[in-house]
mmCIF file of C-alpha atoms in Angstrom:
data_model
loop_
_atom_site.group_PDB
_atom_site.id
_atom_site.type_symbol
_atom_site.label_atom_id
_atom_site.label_comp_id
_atom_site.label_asym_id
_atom_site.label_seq_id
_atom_site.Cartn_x
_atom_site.Cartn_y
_atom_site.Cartn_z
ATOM 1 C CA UNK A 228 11.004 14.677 -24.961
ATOM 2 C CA UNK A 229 13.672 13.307 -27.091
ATOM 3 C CA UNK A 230 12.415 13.863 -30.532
ATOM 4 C CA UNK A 231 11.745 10.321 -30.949
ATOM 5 C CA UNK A 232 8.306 10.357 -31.624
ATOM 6 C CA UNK A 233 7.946 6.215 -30.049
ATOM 7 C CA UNK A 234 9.989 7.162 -27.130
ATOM 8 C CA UNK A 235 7.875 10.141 -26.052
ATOM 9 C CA UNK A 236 4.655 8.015 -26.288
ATOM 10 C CA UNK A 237 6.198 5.323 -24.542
ATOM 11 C CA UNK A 238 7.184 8.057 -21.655
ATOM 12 C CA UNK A 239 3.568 9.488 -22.035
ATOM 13 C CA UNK A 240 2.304 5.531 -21.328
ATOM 14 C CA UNK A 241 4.788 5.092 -18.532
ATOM 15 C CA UNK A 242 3.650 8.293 -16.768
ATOM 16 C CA UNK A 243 0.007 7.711 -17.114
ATOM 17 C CA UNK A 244 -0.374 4.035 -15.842
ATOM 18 C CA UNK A 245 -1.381 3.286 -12.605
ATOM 19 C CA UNK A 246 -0.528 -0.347 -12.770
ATOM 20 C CA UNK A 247 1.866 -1.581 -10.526
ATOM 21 C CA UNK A 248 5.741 -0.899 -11.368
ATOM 22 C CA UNK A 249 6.466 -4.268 -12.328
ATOM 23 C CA UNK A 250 3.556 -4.549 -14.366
ATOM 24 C CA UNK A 251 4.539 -1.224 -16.052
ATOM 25 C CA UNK A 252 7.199 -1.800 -17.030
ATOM 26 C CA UNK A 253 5.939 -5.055 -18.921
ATOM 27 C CA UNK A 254 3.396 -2.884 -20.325
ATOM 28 C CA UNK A 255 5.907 -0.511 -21.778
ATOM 29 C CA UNK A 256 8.215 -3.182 -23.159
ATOM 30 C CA UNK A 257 5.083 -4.671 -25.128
ATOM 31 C CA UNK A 258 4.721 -1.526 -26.186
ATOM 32 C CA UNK A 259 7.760 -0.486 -27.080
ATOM 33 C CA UNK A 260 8.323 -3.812 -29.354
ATOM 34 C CA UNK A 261 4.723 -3.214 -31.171
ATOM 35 C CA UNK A 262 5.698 0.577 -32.214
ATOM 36 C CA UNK A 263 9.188 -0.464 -33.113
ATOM 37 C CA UNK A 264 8.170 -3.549 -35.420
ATOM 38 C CA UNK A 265 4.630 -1.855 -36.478
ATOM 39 C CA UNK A 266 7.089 1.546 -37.525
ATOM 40 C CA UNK A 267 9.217 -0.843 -39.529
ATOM 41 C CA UNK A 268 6.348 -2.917 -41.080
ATOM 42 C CA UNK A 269 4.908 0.861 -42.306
ATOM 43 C CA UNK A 270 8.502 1.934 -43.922
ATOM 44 C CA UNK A 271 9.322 -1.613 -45.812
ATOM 45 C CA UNK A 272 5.902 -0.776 -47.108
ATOM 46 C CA UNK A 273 6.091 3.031 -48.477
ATOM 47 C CA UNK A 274 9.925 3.847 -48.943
ATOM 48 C CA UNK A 275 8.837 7.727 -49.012
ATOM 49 C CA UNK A 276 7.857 7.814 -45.073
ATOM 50 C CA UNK A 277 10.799 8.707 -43.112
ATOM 51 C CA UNK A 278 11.719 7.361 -40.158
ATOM 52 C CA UNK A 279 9.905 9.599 -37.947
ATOM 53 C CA UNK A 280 6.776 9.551 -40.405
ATOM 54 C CA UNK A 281 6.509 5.314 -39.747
ATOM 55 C CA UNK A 282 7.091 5.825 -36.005
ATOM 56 C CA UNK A 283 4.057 8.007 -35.777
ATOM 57 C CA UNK A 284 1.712 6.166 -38.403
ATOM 58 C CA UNK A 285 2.643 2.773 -35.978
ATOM 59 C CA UNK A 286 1.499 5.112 -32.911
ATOM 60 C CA UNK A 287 -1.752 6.376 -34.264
ATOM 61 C CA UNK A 288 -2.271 2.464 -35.199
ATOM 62 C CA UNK A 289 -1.425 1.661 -31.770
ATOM 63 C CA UNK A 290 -4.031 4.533 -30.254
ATOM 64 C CA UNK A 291 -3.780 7.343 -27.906
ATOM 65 C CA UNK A 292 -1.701 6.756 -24.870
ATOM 66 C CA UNK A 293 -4.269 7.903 -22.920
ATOM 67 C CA UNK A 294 -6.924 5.278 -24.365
ATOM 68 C CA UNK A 295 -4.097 2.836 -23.800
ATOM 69 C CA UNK A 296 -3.623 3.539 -20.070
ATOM 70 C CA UNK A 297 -7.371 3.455 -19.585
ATOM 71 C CA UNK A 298 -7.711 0.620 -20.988
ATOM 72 C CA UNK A 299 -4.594 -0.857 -18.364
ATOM 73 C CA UNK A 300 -6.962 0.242 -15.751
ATOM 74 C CA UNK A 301 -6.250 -1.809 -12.173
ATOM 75 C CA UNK A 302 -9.295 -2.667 -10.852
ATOM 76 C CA UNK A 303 -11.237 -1.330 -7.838
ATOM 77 C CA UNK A 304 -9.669 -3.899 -5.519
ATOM 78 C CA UNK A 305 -6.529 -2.991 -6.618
ATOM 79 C CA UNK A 306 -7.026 0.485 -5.818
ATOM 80 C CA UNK A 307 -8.729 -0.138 -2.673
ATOM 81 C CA UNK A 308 -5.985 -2.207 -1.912
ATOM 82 C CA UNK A 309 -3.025 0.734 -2.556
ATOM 83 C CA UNK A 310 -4.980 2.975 -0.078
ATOM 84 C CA UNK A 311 -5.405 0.733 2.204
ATOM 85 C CA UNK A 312 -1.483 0.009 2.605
ATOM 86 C CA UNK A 313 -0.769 3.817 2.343
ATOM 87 C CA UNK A 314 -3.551 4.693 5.289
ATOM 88 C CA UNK A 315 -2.684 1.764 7.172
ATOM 89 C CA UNK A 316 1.086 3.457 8.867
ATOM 90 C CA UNK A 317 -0.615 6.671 8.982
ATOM 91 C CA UNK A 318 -3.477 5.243 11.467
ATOM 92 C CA UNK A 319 -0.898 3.531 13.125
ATOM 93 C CA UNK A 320 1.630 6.425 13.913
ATOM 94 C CA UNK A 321 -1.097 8.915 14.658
ATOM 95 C CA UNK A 322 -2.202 6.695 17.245
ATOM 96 C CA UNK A 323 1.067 6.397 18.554
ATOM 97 C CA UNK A 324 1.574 10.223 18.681
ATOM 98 C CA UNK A 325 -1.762 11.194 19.538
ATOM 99 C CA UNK A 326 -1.312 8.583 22.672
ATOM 100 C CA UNK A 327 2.505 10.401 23.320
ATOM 101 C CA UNK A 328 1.558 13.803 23.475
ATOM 102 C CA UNK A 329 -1.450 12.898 25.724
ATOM 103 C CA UNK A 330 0.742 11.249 28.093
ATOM 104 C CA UNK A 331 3.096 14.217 28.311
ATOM 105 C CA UNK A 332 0.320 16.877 28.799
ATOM 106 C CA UNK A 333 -1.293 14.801 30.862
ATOM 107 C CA UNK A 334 1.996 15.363 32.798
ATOM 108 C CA UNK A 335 1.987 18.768 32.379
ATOM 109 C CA UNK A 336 -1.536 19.818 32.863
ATOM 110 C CA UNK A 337 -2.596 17.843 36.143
ATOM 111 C CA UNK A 338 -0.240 19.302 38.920
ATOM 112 C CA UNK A 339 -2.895 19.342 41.356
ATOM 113 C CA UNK A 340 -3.628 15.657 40.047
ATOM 114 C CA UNK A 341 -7.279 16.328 39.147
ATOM 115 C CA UNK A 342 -8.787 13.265 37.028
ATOM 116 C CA UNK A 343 -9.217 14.424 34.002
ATOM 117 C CA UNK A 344 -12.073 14.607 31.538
ATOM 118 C CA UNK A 345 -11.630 11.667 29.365
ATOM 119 C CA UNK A 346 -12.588 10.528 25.865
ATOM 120 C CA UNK A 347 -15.024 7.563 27.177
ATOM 121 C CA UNK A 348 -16.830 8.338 30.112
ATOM 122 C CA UNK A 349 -16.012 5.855 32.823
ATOM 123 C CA UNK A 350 -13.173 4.624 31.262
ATOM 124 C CA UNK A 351 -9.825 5.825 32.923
ATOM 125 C CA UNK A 352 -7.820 8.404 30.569
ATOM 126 C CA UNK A 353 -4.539 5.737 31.320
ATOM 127 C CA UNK A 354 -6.084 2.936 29.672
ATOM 128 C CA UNK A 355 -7.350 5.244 26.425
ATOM 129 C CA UNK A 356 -4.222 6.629 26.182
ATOM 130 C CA UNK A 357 -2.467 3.634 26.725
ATOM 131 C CA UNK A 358 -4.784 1.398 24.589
ATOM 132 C CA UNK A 359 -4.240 3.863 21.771
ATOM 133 C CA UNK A 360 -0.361 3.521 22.241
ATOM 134 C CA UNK A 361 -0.853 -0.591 21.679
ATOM 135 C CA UNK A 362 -2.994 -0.100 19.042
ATOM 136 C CA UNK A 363 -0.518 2.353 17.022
ATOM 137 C CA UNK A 364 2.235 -0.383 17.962
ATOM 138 C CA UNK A 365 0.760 -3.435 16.763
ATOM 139 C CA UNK A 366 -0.539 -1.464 13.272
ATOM 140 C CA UNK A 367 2.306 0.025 12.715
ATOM 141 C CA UNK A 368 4.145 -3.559 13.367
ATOM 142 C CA UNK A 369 1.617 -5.218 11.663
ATOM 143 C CA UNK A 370 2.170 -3.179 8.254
ATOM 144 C CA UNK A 371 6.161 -3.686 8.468
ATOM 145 C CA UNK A 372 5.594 -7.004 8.444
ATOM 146 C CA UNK A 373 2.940 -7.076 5.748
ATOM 147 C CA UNK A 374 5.269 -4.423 3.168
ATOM 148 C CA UNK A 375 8.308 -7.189 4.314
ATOM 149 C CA UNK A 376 6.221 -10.254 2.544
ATOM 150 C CA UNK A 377 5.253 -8.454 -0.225
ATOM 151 C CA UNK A 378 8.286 -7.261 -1.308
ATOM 152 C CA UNK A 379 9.964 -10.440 -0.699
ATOM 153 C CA UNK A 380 6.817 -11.791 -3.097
ATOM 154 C CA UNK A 381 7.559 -8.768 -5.592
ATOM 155 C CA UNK A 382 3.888 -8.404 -5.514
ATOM 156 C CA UNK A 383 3.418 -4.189 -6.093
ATOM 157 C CA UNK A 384 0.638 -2.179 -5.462
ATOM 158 C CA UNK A 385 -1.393 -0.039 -8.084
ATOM 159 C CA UNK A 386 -0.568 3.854 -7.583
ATOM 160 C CA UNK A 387 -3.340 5.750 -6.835
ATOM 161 C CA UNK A 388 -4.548 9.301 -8.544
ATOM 162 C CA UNK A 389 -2.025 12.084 -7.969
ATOM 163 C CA UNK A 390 -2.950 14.045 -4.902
ATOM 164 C CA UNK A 391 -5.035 11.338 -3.305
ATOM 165 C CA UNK A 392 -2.069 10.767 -0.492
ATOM 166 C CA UNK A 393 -1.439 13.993 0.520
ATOM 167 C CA UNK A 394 -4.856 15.134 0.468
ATOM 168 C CA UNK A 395 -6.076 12.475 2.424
ATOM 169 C CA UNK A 396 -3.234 12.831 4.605
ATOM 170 C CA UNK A 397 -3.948 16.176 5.959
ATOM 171 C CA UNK A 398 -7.981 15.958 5.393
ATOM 172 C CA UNK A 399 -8.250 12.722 7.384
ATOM 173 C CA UNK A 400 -5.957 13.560 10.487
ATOM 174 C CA UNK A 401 -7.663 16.808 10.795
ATOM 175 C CA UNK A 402 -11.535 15.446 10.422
ATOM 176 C CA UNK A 403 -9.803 12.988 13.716
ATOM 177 C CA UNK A 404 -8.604 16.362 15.289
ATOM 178 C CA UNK A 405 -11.785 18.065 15.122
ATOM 179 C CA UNK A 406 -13.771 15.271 15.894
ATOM 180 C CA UNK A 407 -12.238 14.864 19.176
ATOM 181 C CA UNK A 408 -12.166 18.594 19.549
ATOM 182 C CA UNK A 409 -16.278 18.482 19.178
ATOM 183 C CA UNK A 410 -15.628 14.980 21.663
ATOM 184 C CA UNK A 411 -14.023 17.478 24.742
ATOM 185 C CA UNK A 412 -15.455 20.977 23.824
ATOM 186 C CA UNK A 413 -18.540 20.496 26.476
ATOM 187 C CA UNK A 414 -16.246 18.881 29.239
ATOM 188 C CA UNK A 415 -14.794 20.948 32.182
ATOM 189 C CA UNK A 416 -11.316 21.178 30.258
ATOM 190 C CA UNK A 417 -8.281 21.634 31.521
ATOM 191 C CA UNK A 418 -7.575 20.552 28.450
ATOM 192 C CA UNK A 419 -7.878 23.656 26.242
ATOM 193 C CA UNK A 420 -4.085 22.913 24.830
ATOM 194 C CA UNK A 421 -4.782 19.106 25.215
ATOM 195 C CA UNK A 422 -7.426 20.630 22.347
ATOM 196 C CA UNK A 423 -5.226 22.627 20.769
ATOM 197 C CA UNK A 424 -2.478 19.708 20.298
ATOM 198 C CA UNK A 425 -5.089 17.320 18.805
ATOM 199 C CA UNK A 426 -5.970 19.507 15.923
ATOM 200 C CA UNK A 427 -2.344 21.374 15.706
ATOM 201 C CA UNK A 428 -1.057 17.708 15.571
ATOM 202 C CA UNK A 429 -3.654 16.801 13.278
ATOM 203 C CA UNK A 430 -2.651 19.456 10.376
ATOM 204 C CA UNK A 431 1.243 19.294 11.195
ATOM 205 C CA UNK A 432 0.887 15.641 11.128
ATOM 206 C CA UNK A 433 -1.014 16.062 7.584
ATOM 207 C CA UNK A 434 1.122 18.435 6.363
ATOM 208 C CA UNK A 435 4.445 16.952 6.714
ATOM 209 C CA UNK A 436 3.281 14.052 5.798
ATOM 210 C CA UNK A 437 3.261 15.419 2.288
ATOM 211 C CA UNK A 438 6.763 16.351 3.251
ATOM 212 C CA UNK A 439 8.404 13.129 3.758
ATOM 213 C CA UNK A 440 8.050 10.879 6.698
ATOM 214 C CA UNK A 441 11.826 11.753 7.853
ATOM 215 C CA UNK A 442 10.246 15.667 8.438
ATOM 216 C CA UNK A 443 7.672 14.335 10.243
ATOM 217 C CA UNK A 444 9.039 12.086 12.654
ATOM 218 C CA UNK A 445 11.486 14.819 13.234
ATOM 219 C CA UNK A 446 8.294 17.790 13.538
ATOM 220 C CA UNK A 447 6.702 15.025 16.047
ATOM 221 C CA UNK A 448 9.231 14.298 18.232
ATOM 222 C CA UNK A 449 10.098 17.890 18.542
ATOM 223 C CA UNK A 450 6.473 18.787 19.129
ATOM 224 C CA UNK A 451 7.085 15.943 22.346
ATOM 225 C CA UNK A 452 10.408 17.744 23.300
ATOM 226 C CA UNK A 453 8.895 21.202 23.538
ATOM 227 C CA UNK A 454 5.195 19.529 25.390
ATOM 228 C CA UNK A 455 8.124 17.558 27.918
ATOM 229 C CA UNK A 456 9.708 21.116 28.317
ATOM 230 C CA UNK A 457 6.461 22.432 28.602
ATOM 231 C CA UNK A 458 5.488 20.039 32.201
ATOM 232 C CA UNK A 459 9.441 20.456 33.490
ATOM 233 C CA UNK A 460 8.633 24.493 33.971
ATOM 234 C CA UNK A 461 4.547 23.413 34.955
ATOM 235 C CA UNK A 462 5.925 21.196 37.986
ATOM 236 C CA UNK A 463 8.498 23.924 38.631
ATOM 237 C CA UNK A 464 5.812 26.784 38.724
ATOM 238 C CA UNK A 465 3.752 25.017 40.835
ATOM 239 C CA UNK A 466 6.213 23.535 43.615
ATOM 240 C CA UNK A 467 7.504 27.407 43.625
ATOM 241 C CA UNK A 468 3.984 28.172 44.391
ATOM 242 C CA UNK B 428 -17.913 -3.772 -38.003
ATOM 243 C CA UNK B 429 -19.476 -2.833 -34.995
ATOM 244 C CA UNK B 430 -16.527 -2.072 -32.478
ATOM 245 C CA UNK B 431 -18.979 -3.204 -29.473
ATOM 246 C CA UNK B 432 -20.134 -5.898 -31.107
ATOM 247 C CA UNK B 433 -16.217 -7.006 -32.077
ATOM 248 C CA UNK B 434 -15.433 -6.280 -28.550
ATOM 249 C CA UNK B 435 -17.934 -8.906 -27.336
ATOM 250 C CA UNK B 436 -16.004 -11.728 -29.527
ATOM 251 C CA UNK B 437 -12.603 -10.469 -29.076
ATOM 252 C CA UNK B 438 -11.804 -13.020 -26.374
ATOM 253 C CA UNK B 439 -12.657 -15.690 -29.100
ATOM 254 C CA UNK B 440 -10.861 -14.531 -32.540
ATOM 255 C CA UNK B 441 -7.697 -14.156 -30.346
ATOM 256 C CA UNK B 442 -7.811 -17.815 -28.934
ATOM 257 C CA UNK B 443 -8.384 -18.742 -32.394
ATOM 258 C CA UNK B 444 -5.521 -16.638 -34.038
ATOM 259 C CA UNK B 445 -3.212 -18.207 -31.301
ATOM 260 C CA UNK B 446 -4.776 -21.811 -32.273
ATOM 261 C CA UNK B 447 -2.332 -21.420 -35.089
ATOM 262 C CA UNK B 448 0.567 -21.154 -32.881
ATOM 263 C CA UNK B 449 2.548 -19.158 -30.067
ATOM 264 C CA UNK B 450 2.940 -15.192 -31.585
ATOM 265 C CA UNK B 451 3.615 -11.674 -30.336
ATOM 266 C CA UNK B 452 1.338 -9.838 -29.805
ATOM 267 C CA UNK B 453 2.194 -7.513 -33.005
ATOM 268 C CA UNK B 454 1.905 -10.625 -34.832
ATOM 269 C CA UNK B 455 -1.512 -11.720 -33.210
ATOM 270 C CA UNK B 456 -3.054 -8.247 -34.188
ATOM 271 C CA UNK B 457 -1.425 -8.981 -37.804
ATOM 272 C CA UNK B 458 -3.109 -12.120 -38.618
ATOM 273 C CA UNK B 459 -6.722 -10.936 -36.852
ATOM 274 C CA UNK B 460 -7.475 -8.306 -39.223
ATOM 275 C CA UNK B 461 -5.684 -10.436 -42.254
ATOM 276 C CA UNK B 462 -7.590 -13.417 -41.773
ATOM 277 C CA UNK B 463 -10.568 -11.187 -41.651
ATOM 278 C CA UNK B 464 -9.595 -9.501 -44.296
ATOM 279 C CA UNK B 465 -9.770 -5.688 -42.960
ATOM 280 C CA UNK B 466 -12.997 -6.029 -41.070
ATOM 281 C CA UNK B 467 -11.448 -6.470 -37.542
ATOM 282 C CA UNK B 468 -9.458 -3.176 -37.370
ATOM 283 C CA UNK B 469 -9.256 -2.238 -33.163
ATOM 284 C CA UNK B 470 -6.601 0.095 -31.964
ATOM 285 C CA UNK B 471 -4.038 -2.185 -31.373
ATOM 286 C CA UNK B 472 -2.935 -0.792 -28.083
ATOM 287 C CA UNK B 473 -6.241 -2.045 -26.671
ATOM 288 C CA UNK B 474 -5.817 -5.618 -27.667
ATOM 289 C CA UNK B 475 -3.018 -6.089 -25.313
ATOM 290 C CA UNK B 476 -5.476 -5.858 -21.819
ATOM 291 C CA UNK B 477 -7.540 -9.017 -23.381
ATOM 292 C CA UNK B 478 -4.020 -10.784 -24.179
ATOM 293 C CA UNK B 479 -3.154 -10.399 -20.286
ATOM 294 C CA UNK B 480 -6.944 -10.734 -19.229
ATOM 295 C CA UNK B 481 -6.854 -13.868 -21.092
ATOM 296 C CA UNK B 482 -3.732 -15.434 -19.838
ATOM 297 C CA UNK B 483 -4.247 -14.156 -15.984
ATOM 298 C CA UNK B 484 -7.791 -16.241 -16.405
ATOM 299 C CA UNK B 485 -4.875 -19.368 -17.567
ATOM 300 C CA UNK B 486 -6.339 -20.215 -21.445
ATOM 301 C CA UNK B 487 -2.567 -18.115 -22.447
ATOM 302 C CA UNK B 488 0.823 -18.350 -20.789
ATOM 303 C CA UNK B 489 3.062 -15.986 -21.980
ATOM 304 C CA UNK B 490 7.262 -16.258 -22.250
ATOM 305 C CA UNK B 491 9.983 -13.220 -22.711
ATOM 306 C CA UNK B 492 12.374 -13.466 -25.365
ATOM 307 C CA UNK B 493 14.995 -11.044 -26.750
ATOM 308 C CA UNK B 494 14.169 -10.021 -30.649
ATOM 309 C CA UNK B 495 15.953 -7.538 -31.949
ATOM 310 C CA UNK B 496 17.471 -5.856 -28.763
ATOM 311 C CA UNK B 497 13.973 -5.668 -27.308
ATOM 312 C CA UNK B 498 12.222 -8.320 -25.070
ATOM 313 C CA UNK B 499 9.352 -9.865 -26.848
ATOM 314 C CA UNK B 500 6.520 -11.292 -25.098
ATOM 315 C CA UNK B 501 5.554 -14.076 -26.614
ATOM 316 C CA UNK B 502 1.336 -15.913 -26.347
ATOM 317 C CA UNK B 503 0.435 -19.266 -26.257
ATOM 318 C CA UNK B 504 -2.381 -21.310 -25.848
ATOM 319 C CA UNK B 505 -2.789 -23.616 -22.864
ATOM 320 C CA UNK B 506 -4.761 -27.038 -23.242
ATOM 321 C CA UNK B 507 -7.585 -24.464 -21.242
ATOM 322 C CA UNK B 508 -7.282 -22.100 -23.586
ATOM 323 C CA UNK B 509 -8.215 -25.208 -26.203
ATOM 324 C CA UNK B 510 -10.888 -26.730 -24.511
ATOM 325 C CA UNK B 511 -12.072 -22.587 -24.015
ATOM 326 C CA UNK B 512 -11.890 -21.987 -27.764
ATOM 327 C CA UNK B 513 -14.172 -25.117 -28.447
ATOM 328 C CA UNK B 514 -16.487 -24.950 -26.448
ATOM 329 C CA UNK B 515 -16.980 -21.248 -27.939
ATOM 330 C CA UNK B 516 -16.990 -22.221 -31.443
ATOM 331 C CA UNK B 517 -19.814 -24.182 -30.863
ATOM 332 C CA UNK B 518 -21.600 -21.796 -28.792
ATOM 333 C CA UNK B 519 -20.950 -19.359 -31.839
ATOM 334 C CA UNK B 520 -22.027 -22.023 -34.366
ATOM 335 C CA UNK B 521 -25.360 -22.545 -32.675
ATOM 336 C CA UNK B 522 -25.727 -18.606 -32.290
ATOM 337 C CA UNK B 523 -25.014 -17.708 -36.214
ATOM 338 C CA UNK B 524 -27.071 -20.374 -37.596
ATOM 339 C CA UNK B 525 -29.839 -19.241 -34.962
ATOM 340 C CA UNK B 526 -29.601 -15.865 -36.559
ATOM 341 C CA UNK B 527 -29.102 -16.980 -40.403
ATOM 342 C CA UNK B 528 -32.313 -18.444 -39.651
ATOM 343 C CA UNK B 529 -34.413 -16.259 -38.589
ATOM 344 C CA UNK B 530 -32.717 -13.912 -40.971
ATOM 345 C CA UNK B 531 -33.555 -16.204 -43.707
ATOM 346 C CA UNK B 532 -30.336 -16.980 -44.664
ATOM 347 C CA UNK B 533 -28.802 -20.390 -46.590
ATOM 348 C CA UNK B 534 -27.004 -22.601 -43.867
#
């Protein structure tokens, strides 16, 4: 607050749209050029309002910022269309990881090179695994190239309720987690930590998320480092056996 | 005035306000509740959405000027916007003589 009274409404507007920034900012420079003219108009007309007085007669004129910003409301699609881009490289780089650290304990758990239990019966764990590793590749591809047009086309995106991304961030890789947890729980498992990594993932994933994506590709590819570690001393145990 | 029932006609009065020529949106707000003389009072902030509704559906186009140190966004009405605002008087004209008449009201 800067003791202007039009500039602290205007900061009030800015931080209360959802609109995209572009379309903000237009928003706020409309604005801004109503108060400023309307605070004028109301001092030519009574020379006893000071200059603060006119500034907030114009603003109760112009309404409550929060009216304002609902009335700026984007529209469902728009919405739907902000999540979508945010949950998009999050699908995408869980199935990459998910696929990664399966690989490497698949490594590390099979020394005796049982089969194991798999997510789809009859369908070898290689190609799930493997299929899941495409998958993450191409969506992850996929939204670089979409975010690439769109900037390029200026075209922004609305922003979404506070707390909506890093909620959903942790909520929706852990529902995955425990899902596939329920999946493996009544198969012969060797796969106890294969278990334990999907849900660990899950909530590290989620919560470093929140943390910055630079923290989490670092948390990841540690968490590979230390499961790679983990099948170098397995195959050493076991050929010492 | 009813604010619904001023909300339902808002598209109108501010095609017809901008009939008169292009004006910021300050000024558009201006001349609606002169011309109607106090009875169209809505808090201006609001008005802007059906300025931008209005030109994103193409009967406005809009241009940014400088005014004062400030940009200024300016409304005008497209030859859609004039065909719009015709068509809708005479949709309004049938509607309030409809009504006069059944209210029993001199034409």
């Amino acid at each position: 607050m800067n003791g202007d009274p039009i500039d602290d409404y205007l900061a009030r507007l800015r931080a209360g749209l959802r609109t995209p920034p572009a379309r903000t900012a237009e928003i706020v420079a409309e604005a801004e050029d109503h108060l400023r003219e309307s605070s004028a108009a109301a001092a030519g007309r009574d020379e006893r309002l000071s200059g603060a007085d006119a500034q907030r007669a114009a603003i109760t004129a112009f309404g409550p910022a929060r009216r304002v910003v609902r009335a700026h409301r984007p529209s469902a699609a728009e919405f739907a269309a902000a999540a979508a881009m945010k949950a998009w490289p999050v699908l995408g780089c869980y199935l990459l990881l998910t696929s990664l650290i399966g690989w490497v304990l698949y490594a590390s758990l099979t020394p005796t090179r049982e089969k194991p239990a798999a997510w789809m019966p009859g369908l070898p764990l290689a190609l799930e695994y493997g299929g899941a590793m495409l998958l993450g590749a191409a969506l992850v591809a996929g939204f670089l190239l979409v975010r690439g047009r769109r900037s390029r086309s200026g075209a922004g995106l609305a922003r979404l309720p506070r707390g909506l991304v890093p909620w959903g961030t942790v909520i929706a890789p852990l529902a995955l987690g425990i899902a596939g947890y329920e999946k493996l729980i009544e198969r012969p498992l060797i796969h106890t930590e294969q278990v334990l990594a999907v849900v660990m993932q899950s909530i590290l994933a989620g919560g470093l998320l929140v943390a910055g994506g630079a923290v989490w590709t670092l948390a990841c590819l540690l968490r590979v480092a230390v499961a790679a570690l983990r099948a170098v001393a397995t195959a050493r145990l076991s050929r010492d056996r | 005035m009813n604010k619904e029932r001023l909300k339902g006609n808002l598209d109108m009065l501010l095609l017809s306000v901008l009939a008169a020529g292009p004006a910021h949106g300050y000024a558009v707000i201006t001349a609606l509740r002169g011309r109607s003389e106090g009875e169209f009072d809505l808090p201006e902030g609001t008005v802007y959405p059906a300025l931008h509704r209005l030109e994103g559906a193409g009967l406005l186009s809009s241009s940014w000027s400088d005014a004062d140190g400030r940009r200024r966004r300016v409304y005008a009405l497209t030859g859609q916007g004039e065909t719009a605002l015709a068509g809708q008087r005479t949709e309004w004209k049938r509607f309030s003589s409809g009504i006069g008449a059944v209210l029993g009201w001199q034409a």
